[in-house]
Structures are given as C-alpha cells and as structure tokens.
PDB file of C-alpha atoms in Angstrom:
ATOM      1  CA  UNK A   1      70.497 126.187  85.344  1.00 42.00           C
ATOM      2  CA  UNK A   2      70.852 128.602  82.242  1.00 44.00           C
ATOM      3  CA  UNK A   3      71.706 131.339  84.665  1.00 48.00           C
ATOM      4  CA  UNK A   4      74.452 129.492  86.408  1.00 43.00           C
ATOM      5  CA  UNK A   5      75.982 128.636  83.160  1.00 44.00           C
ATOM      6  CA  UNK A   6      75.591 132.347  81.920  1.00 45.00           C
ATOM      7  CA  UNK A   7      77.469 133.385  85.338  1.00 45.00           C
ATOM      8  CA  UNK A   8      80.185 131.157  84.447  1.00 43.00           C
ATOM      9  CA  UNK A   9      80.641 131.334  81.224  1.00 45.00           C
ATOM     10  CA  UNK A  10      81.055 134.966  82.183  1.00 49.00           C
ATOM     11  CA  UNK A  11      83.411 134.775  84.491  1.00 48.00           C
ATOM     12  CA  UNK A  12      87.295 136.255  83.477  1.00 50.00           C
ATOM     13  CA  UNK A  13      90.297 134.346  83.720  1.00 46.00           C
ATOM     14  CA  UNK A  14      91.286 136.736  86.798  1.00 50.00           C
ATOM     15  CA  UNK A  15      87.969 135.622  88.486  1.00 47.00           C
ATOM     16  CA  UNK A  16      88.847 132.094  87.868  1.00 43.00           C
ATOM     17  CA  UNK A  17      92.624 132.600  89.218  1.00 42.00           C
ATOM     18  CA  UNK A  18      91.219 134.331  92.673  1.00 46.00           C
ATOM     19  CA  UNK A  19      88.720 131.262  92.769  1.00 43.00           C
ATOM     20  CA  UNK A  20      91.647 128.730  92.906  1.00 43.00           C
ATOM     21  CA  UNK A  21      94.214 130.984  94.828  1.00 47.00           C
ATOM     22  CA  UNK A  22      93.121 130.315  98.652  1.00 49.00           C
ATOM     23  CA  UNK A  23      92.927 126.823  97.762  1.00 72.00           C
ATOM     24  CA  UNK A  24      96.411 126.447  96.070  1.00 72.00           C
ATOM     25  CA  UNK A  25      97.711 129.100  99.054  1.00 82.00           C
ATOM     26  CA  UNK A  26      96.009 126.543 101.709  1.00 79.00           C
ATOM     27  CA  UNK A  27      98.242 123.747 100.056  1.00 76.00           C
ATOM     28  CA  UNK A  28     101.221 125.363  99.826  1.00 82.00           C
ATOM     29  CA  UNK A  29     100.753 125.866 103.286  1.00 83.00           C
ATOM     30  CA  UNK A  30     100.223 122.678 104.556  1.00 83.00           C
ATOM     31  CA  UNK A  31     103.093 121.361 102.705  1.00 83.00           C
ATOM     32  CA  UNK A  32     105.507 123.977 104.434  1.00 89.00           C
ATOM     33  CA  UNK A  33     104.149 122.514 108.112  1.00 88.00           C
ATOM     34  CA  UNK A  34     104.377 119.381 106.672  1.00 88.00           C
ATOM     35  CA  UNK A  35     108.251 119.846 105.255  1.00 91.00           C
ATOM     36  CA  UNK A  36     109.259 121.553 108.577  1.00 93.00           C
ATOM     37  CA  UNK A  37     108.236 118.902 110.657  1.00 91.00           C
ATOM     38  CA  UNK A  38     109.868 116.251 108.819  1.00 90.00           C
ATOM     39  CA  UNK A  39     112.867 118.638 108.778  1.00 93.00           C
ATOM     40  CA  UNK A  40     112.764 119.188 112.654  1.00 94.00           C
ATOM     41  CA  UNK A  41     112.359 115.603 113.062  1.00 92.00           C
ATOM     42  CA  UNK A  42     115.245 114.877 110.722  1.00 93.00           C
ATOM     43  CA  UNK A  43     117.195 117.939 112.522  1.00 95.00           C
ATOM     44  CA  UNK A  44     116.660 116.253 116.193  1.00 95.00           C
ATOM     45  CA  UNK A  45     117.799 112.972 115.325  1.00 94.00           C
ATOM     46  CA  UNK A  46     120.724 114.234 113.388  1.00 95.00           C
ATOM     47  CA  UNK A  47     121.963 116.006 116.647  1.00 95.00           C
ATOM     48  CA  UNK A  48     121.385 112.780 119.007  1.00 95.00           C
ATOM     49  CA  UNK A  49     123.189 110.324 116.441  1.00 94.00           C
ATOM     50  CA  UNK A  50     126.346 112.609 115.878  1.00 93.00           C
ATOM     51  CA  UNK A  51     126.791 111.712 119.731  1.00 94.00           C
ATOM     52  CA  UNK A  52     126.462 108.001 119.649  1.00 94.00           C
ATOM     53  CA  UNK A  53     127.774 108.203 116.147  1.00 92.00           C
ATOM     54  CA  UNK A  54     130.927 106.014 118.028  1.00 91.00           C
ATOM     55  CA  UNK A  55     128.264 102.921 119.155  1.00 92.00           C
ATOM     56  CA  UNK A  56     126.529 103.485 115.891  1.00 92.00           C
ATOM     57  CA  UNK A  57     129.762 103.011 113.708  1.00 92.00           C
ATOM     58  CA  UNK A  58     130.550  99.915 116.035  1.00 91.00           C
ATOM     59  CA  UNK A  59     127.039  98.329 114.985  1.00 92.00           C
ATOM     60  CA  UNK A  60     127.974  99.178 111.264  1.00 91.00           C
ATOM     61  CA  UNK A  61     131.502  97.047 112.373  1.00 92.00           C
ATOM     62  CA  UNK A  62     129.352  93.439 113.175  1.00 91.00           C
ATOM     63  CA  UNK A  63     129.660  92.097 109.638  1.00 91.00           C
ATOM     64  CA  UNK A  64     133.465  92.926 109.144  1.00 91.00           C
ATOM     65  CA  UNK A  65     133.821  91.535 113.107  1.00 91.00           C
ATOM     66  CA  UNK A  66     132.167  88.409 112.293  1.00 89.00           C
ATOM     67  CA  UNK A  67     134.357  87.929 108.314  1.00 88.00           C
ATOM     68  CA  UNK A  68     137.406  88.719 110.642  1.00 87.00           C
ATOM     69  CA  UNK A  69     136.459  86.416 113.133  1.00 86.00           C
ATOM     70  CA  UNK A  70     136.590  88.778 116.062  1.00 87.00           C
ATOM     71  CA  UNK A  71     137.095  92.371 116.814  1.00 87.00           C
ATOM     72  CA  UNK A  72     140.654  91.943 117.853  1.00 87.00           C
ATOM     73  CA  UNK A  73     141.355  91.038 114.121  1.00 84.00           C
ATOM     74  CA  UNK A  74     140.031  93.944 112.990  1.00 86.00           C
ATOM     75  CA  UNK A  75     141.761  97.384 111.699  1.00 87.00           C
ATOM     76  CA  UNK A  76     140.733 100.312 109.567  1.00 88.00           C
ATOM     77  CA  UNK A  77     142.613 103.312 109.276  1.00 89.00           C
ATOM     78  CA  UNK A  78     142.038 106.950 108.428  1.00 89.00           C
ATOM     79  CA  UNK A  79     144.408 109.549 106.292  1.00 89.00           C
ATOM     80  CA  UNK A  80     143.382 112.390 106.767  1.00 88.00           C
ATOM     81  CA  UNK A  81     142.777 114.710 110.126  1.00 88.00           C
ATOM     82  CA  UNK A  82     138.975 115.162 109.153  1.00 90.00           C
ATOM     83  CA  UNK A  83     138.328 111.752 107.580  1.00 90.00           C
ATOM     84  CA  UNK A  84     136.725 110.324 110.908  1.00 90.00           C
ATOM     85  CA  UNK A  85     135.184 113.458 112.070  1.00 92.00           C
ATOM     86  CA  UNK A  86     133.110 113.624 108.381  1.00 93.00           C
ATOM     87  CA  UNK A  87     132.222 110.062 108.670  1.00 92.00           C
ATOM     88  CA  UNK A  88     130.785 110.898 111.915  1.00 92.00           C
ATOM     89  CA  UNK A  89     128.856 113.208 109.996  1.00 93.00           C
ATOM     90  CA  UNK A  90     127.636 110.629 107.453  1.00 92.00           C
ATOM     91  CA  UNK A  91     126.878 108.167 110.390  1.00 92.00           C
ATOM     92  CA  UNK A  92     124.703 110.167 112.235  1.00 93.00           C
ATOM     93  CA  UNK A  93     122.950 112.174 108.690  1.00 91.00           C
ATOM     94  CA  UNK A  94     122.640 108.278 107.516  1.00 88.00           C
ATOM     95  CA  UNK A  95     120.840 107.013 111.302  1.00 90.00           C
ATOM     96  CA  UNK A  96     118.759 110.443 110.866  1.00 91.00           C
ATOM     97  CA  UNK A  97     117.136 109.617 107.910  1.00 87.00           C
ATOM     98  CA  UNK A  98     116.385 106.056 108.661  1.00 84.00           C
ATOM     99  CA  UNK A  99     114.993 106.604 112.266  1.00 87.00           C
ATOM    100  CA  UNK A 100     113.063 109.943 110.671  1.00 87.00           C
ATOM    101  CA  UNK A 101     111.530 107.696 107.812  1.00 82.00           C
ATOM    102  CA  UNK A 102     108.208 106.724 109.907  1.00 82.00           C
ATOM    103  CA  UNK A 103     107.789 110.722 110.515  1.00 85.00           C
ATOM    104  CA  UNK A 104     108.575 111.839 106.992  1.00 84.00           C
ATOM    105  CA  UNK A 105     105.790 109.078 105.592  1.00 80.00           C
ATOM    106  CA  UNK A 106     103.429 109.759 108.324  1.00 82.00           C
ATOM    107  CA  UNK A 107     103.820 113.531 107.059  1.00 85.00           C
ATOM    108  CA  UNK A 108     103.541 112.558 103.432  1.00 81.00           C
ATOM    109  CA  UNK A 109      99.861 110.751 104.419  1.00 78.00           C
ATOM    110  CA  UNK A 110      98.986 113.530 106.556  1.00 79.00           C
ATOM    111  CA  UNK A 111      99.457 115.723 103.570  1.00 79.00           C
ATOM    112  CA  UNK A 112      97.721 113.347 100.934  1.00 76.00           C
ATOM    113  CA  UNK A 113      94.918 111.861 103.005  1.00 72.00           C
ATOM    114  CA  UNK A 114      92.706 114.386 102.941  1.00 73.00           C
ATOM    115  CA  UNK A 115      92.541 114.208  99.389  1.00 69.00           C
ATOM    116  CA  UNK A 116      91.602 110.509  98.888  1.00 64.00           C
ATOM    117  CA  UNK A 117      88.295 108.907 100.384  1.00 64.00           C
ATOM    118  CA  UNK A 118      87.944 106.460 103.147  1.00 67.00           C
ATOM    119  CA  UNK A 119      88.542 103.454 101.495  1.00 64.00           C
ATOM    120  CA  UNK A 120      91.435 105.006  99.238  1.00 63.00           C
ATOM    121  CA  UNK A 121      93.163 105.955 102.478  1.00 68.00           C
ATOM    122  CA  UNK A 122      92.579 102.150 104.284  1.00 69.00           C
ATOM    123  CA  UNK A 123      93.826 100.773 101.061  1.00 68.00           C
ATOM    124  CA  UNK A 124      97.003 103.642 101.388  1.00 72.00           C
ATOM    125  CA  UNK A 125      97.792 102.792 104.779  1.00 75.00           C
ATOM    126  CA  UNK A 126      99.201  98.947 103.888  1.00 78.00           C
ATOM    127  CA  UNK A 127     101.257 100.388 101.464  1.00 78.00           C
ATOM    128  CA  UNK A 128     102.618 103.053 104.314  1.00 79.00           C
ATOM    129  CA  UNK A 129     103.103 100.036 106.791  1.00 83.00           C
ATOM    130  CA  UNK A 130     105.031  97.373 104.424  1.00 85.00           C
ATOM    131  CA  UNK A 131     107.418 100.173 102.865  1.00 84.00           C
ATOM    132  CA  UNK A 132     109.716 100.469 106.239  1.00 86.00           C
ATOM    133  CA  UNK A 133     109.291  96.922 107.019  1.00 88.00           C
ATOM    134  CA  UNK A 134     110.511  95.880 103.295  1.00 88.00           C
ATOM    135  CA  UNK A 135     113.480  98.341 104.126  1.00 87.00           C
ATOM    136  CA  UNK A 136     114.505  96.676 106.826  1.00 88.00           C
ATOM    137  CA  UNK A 137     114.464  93.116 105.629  1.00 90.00           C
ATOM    138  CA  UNK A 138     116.651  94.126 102.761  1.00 88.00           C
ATOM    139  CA  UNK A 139     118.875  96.029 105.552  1.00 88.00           C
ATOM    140  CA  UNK A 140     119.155  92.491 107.602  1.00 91.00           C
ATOM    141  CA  UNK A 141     119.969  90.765 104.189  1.00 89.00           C
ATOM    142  CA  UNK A 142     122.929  92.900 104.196  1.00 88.00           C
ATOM    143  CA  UNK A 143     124.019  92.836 107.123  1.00 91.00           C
ATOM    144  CA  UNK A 144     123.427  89.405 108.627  1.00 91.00           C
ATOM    145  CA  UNK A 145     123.941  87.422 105.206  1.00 86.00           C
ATOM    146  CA  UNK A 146     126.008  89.684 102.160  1.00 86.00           C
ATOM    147  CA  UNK A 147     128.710  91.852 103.759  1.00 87.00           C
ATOM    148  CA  UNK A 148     129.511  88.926 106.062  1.00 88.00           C
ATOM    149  CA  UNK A 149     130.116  86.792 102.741  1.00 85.00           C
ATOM    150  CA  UNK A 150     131.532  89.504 100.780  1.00 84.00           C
ATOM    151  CA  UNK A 151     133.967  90.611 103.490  1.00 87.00           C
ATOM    152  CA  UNK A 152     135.307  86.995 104.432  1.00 85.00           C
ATOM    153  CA  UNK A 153     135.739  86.943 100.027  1.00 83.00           C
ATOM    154  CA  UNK A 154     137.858  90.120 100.364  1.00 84.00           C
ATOM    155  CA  UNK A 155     139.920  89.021 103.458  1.00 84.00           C
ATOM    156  CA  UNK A 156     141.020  85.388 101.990  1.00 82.00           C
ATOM    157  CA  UNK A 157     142.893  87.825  99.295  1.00 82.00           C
ATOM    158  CA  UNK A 158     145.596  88.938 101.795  1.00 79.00           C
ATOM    159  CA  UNK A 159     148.688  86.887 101.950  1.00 79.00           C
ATOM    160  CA  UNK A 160     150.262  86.327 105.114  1.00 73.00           C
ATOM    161  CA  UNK A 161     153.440  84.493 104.045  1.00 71.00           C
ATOM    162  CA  UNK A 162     156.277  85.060 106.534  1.00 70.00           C
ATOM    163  CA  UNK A 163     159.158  84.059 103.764  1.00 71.00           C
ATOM    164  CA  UNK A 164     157.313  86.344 101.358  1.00 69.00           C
ATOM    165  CA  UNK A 165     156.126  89.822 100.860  1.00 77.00           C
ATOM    166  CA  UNK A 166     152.415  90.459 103.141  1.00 78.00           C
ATOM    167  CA  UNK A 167     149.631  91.499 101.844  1.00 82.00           C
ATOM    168  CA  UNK A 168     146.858  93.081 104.041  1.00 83.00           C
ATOM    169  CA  UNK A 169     143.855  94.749 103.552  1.00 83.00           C
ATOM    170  CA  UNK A 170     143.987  98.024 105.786  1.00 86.00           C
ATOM    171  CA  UNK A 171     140.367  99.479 105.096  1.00 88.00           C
ATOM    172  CA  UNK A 172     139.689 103.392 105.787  1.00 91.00           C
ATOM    173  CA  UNK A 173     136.708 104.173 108.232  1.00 91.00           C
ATOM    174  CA  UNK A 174     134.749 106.550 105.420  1.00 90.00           C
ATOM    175  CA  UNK A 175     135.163 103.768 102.535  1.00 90.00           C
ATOM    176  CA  UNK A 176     134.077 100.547 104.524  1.00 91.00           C
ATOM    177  CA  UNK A 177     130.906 103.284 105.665  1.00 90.00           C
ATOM    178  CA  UNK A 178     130.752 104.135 101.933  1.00 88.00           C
ATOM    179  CA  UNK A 179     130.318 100.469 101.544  1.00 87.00           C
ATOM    180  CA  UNK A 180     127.827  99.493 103.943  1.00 89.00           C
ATOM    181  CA  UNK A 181     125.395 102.494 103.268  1.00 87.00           C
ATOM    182  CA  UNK A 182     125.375 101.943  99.608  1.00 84.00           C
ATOM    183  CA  UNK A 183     124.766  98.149 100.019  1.00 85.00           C
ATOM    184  CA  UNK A 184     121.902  98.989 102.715  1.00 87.00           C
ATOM    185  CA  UNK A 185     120.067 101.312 100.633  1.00 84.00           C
ATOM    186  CA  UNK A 186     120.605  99.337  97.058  1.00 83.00           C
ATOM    187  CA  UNK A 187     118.573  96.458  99.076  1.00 85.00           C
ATOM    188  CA  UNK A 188     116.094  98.714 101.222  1.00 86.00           C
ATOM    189  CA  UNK A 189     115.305 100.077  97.837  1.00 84.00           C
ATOM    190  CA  UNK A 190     115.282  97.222  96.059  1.00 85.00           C
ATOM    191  CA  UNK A 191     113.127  95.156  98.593  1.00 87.00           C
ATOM    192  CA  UNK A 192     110.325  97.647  97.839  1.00 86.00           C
ATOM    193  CA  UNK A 193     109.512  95.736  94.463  1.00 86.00           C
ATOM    194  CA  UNK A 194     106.281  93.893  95.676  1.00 86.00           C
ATOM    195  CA  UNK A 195     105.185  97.254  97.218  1.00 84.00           C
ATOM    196  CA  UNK A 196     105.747  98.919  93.897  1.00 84.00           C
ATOM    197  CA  UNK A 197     104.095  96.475  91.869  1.00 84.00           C
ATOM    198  CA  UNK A 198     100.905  95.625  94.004  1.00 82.00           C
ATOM    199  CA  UNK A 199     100.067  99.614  94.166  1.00 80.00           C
ATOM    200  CA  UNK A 200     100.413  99.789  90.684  1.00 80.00           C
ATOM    201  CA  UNK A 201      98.654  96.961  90.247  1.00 78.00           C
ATOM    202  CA  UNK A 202      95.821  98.424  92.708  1.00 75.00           C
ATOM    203  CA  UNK A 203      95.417 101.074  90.556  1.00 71.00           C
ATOM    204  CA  UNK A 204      95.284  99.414  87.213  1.00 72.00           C
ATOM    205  CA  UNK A 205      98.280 100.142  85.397  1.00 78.00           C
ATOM    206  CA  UNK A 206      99.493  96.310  85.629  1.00 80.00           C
ATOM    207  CA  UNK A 207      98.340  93.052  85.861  1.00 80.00           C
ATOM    208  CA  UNK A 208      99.470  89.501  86.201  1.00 81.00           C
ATOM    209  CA  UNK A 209      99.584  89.071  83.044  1.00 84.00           C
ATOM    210  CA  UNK A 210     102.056  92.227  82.225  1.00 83.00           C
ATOM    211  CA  UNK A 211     104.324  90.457  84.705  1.00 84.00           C
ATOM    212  CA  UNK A 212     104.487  87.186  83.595  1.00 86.00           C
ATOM    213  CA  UNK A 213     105.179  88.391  80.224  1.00 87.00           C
ATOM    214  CA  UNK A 214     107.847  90.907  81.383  1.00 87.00           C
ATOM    215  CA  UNK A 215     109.355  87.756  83.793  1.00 87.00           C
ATOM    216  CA  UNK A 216     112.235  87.356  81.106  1.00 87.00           C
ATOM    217  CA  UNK A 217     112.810  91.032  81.198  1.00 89.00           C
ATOM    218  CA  UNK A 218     113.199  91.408  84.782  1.00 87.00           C
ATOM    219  CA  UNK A 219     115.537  88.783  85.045  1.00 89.00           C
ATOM    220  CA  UNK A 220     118.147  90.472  83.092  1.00 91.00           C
ATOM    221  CA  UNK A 221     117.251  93.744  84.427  1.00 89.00           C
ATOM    222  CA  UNK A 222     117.774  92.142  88.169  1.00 88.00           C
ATOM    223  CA  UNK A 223     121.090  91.021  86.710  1.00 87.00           C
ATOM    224  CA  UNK A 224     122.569  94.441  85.384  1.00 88.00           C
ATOM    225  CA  UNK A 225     120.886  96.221  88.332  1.00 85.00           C
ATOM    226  CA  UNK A 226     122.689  93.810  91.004  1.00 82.00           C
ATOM    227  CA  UNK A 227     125.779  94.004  88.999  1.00 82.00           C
ATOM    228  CA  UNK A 228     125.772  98.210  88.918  1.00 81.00           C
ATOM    229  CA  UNK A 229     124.976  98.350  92.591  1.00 76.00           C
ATOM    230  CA  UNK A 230     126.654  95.840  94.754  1.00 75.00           C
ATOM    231  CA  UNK A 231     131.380  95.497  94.610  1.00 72.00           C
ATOM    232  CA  UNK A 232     132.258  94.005  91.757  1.00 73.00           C
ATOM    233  CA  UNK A 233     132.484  90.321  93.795  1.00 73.00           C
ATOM    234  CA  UNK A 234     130.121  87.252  92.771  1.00 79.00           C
ATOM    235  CA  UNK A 235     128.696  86.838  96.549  1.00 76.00           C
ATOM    236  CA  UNK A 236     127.249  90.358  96.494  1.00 77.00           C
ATOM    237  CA  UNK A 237     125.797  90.105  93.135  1.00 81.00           C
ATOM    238  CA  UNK A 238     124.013  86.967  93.552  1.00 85.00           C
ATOM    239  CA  UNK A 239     123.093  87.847  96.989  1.00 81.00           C
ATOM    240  CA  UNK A 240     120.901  90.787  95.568  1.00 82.00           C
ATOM    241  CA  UNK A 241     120.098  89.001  92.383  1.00 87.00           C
ATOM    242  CA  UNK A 242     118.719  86.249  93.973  1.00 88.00           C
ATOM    243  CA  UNK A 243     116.315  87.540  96.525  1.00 87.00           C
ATOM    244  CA  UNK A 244     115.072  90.186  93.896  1.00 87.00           C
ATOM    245  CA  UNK A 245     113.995  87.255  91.482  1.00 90.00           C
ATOM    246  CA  UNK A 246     111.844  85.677  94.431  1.00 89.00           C
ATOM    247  CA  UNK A 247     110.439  89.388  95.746  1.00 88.00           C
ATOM    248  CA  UNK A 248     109.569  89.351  92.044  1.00 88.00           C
ATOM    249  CA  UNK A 249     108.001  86.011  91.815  1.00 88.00           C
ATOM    250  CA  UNK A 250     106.136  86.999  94.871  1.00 87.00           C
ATOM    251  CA  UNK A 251     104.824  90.168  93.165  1.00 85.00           C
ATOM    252  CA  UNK A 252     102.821  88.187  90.505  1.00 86.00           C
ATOM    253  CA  UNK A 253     101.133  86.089  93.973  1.00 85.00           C
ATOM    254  CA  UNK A 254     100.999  89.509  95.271  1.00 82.00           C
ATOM    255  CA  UNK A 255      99.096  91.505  91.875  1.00 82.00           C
ATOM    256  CA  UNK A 256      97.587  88.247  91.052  1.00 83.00           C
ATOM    257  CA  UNK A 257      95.611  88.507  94.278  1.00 81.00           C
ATOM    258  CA  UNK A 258      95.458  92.239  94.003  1.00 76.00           C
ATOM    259  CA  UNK A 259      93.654  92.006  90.601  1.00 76.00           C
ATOM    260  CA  UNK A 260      90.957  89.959  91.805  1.00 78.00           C
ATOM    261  CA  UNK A 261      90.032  92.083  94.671  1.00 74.00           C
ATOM    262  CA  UNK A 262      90.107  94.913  92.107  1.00 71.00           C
ATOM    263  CA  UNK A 263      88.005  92.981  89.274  1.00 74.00           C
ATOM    264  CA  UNK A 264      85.373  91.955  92.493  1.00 76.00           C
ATOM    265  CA  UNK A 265      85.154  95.298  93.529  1.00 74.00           C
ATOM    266  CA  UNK A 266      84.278  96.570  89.999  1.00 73.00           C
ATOM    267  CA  UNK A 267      81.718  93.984  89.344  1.00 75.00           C
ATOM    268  CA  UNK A 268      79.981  94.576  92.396  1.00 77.00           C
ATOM    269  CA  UNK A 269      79.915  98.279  91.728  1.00 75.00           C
ATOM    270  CA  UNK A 270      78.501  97.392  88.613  1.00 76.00           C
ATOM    271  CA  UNK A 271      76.119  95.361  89.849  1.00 76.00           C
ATOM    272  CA  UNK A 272      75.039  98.238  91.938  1.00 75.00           C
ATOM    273  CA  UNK A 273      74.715 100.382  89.208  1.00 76.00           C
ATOM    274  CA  UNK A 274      72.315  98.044  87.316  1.00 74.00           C
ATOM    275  CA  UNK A 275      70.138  98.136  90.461  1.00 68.00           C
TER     276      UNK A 275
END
C-alpha cells in the first residue's frame, strides 16, 4: 500500500495528462459519431420535408382554415420573389428538427448511458420518453385550441363595410409561419415543466416544499413569461398562462411523489448499511 502511494505520489503532471488522454480522446470520439448521426439524421429529413414542404405548410394552414371558416376564405400573400421559397426552407429545417428529435435524444442517451449505472439509466429513460410526448401536447394546445382562438380574435378586426373604407387582414406566408413556429415551440418548451421539476427533484435539488413556497413566484413568472412569448392578444396569453399554472400544480403531485420514492430509497439503503 505504501509503495502504491510512493508510485503515485511520484508520478509528473505529464504522466498524469497521458493517463487521462485516451480516455478524454475516446470521448471526444464518441461524441463526434454521436453529433454526425444526429446531423445525418437531421440532414435526411431536411431534404425529404423541403419536398412536401407544400402539404406541410397546408397542415400549418388548419388553424387559420378553421378561424376563417374554410379554406376558400383564406389568403396570404408574399412580397418578395424569395419570400416563399425561404419559408420553404424554414418549413422543412422546422419538420427536420421535430421528426429528428427522437434520434438526437436517443444519441444524447447513447452518449451518457454508459456513464450512469443500471438503475440511473431506468430512472433516465422516463425522463427520455415524457420529453417528446410533453412537446407534443403543448404543440396540439396550439394548434387545436390557441391559434384557432387567437386567429378568429385577429379576423373580427377587419371591417367589411361596403359604404365605408375595408379593412382586411392580408397575412404574408413567412410571418403567419413566424407565428405558428414561435407559438409551437414557446408551448413544447414550456410543457416540459413537470419533466424539469421531477428530475430535479430526483436528484435532490428540490422538494415539495421549495415549490409550494415558490407557488406565488411562479405565478407571476408564468404571467410575464406568457406575456413575452405569445402576440400581444388576451386569448394567447391566458391560453399559455393557464395550462402552465396546472402543469405546475401537477409538478408538486409529480415531486411530491418523487420525494418519497427518493426518501424510501435512502432509508432502505441505510438500513442496509446498518446490517
């Protein structure tokens, strides 16, 4: 034992430094295969969306369809020659990244399991699961229930008066896109609040109690954050303000429930100890 701690006690920092370099190289390089899939992935399904970019933007057209009350009613505009051909662009790079999301996080936990132990990487794998799911509720709450709302609130503006001067709303292609992509990822980000808060609470940075005293904090915080991210129009405010306060409400269910797990677990391990 005295020997081995002579050997490295005697050991230069250059020793130490080629110790850790085929390590730190063997990282690196798993996180280059790791980026390139994802980027091939991301790459691939870039290409196929530019093509149905057309049937793509269409889908993106349901909620102003159904505020319009059919497609007929219906008319956006672009002014400039390139205007449609970028937001084809944004379509397709936007369609990419939400199709590639289940490779990208499979290539994150490829990358990151082998680190943790089996029951670190069970107790990772909910976490993986619920993330895209989360996305895509708050992607549905958007498009089946706000821009619907929100739309119909910005078409009962126009004035139609045939004895007076008209007033219609003539929307370009790349803002009404502009529109519904930042509204679908403010909520698909947003909706990831009970995933944010149970891992941390899985961990041990928070606990029920940190939430229940920060519940007054949040609110306000849900209010200016709803209020920065959706049009300046009541319908889309409240319509992210509102489900945020319950996805928070069901956080503190959520840690509350993590926290005993986590407090079981440690007794029991403690238990074990005393044994």
């Amino acid at each position: 034992m005295a020997e081995a701690q002579k050997k490295i006690a005697d050991q230069s920092p250059e020793d130490e430094l080629k110790g850790s370099e085929a390590p730190l190289i063997e990282h690196l390089a798993e996180l280059r295969t790791r980026l390139i899939y994802s980027v091939i992935a991301l790459a691939v399904l870039f290409i196929a969306c530019f093509f149905v970019a057309d049937h793509i933007y269409q889908f993106l057209l349901g909620p102003f369809i159904a505020a319009a009350g059919g497609p007929e009613a219906v008319h956006l505009i672009y002014t400039a020659p390139q205007e449609f051909f970028f937001t084809k662009l944004s379509v397709a790079l936007f369609s990419a990244i939400f199709l590639a999301f289940p490779v990208i996080a499979s290539q994150v936990y490829a990358f990151v399991a082998p680190g943790l132990y089996k029951n670190e990487r069970m107790a990772f794998l909910p976490y993986l699961i619920a993330t895209p799911i989360f996305f895509v509720l708050g992607g549905a709450v958007v498009y089946y229930g706000i821009m619907p709302l929100a739309l119909g609130f910005f078409l009962g503006m126009q004035q139609t008066d045939p004895n007076g001067v008209t007033i219609e709303m003539m929307t370009r292609v790349s803002e009404y896109l502009s529109l519904v992509m930042t509204l679908l990822l403010a909520f698909g980000v947003c909706f990831q609040l009970p995933v944010i808060l149970t891992l941390l609470a899985q961990v041990g940075l928070i606990g029920v109690d940190h939430l229940r005293r920060w519940r007054k904090y949040a609110i306000v915080a849900i209010v200016v954050i709803a209020g920065f991210l959706t049009p300046p129009d009541p319908i889309s405010q409240i319509g992210l303000a509102l489900p945020l306060l319950a996805l928070y409400e069901l956080s503190v269910v959520s840690v509350r429930f993590m926290e005993k797990r986590r407090l079981a677990r440690e007794a029991e391990l403690a238990r074990e100890l005393e044994t």
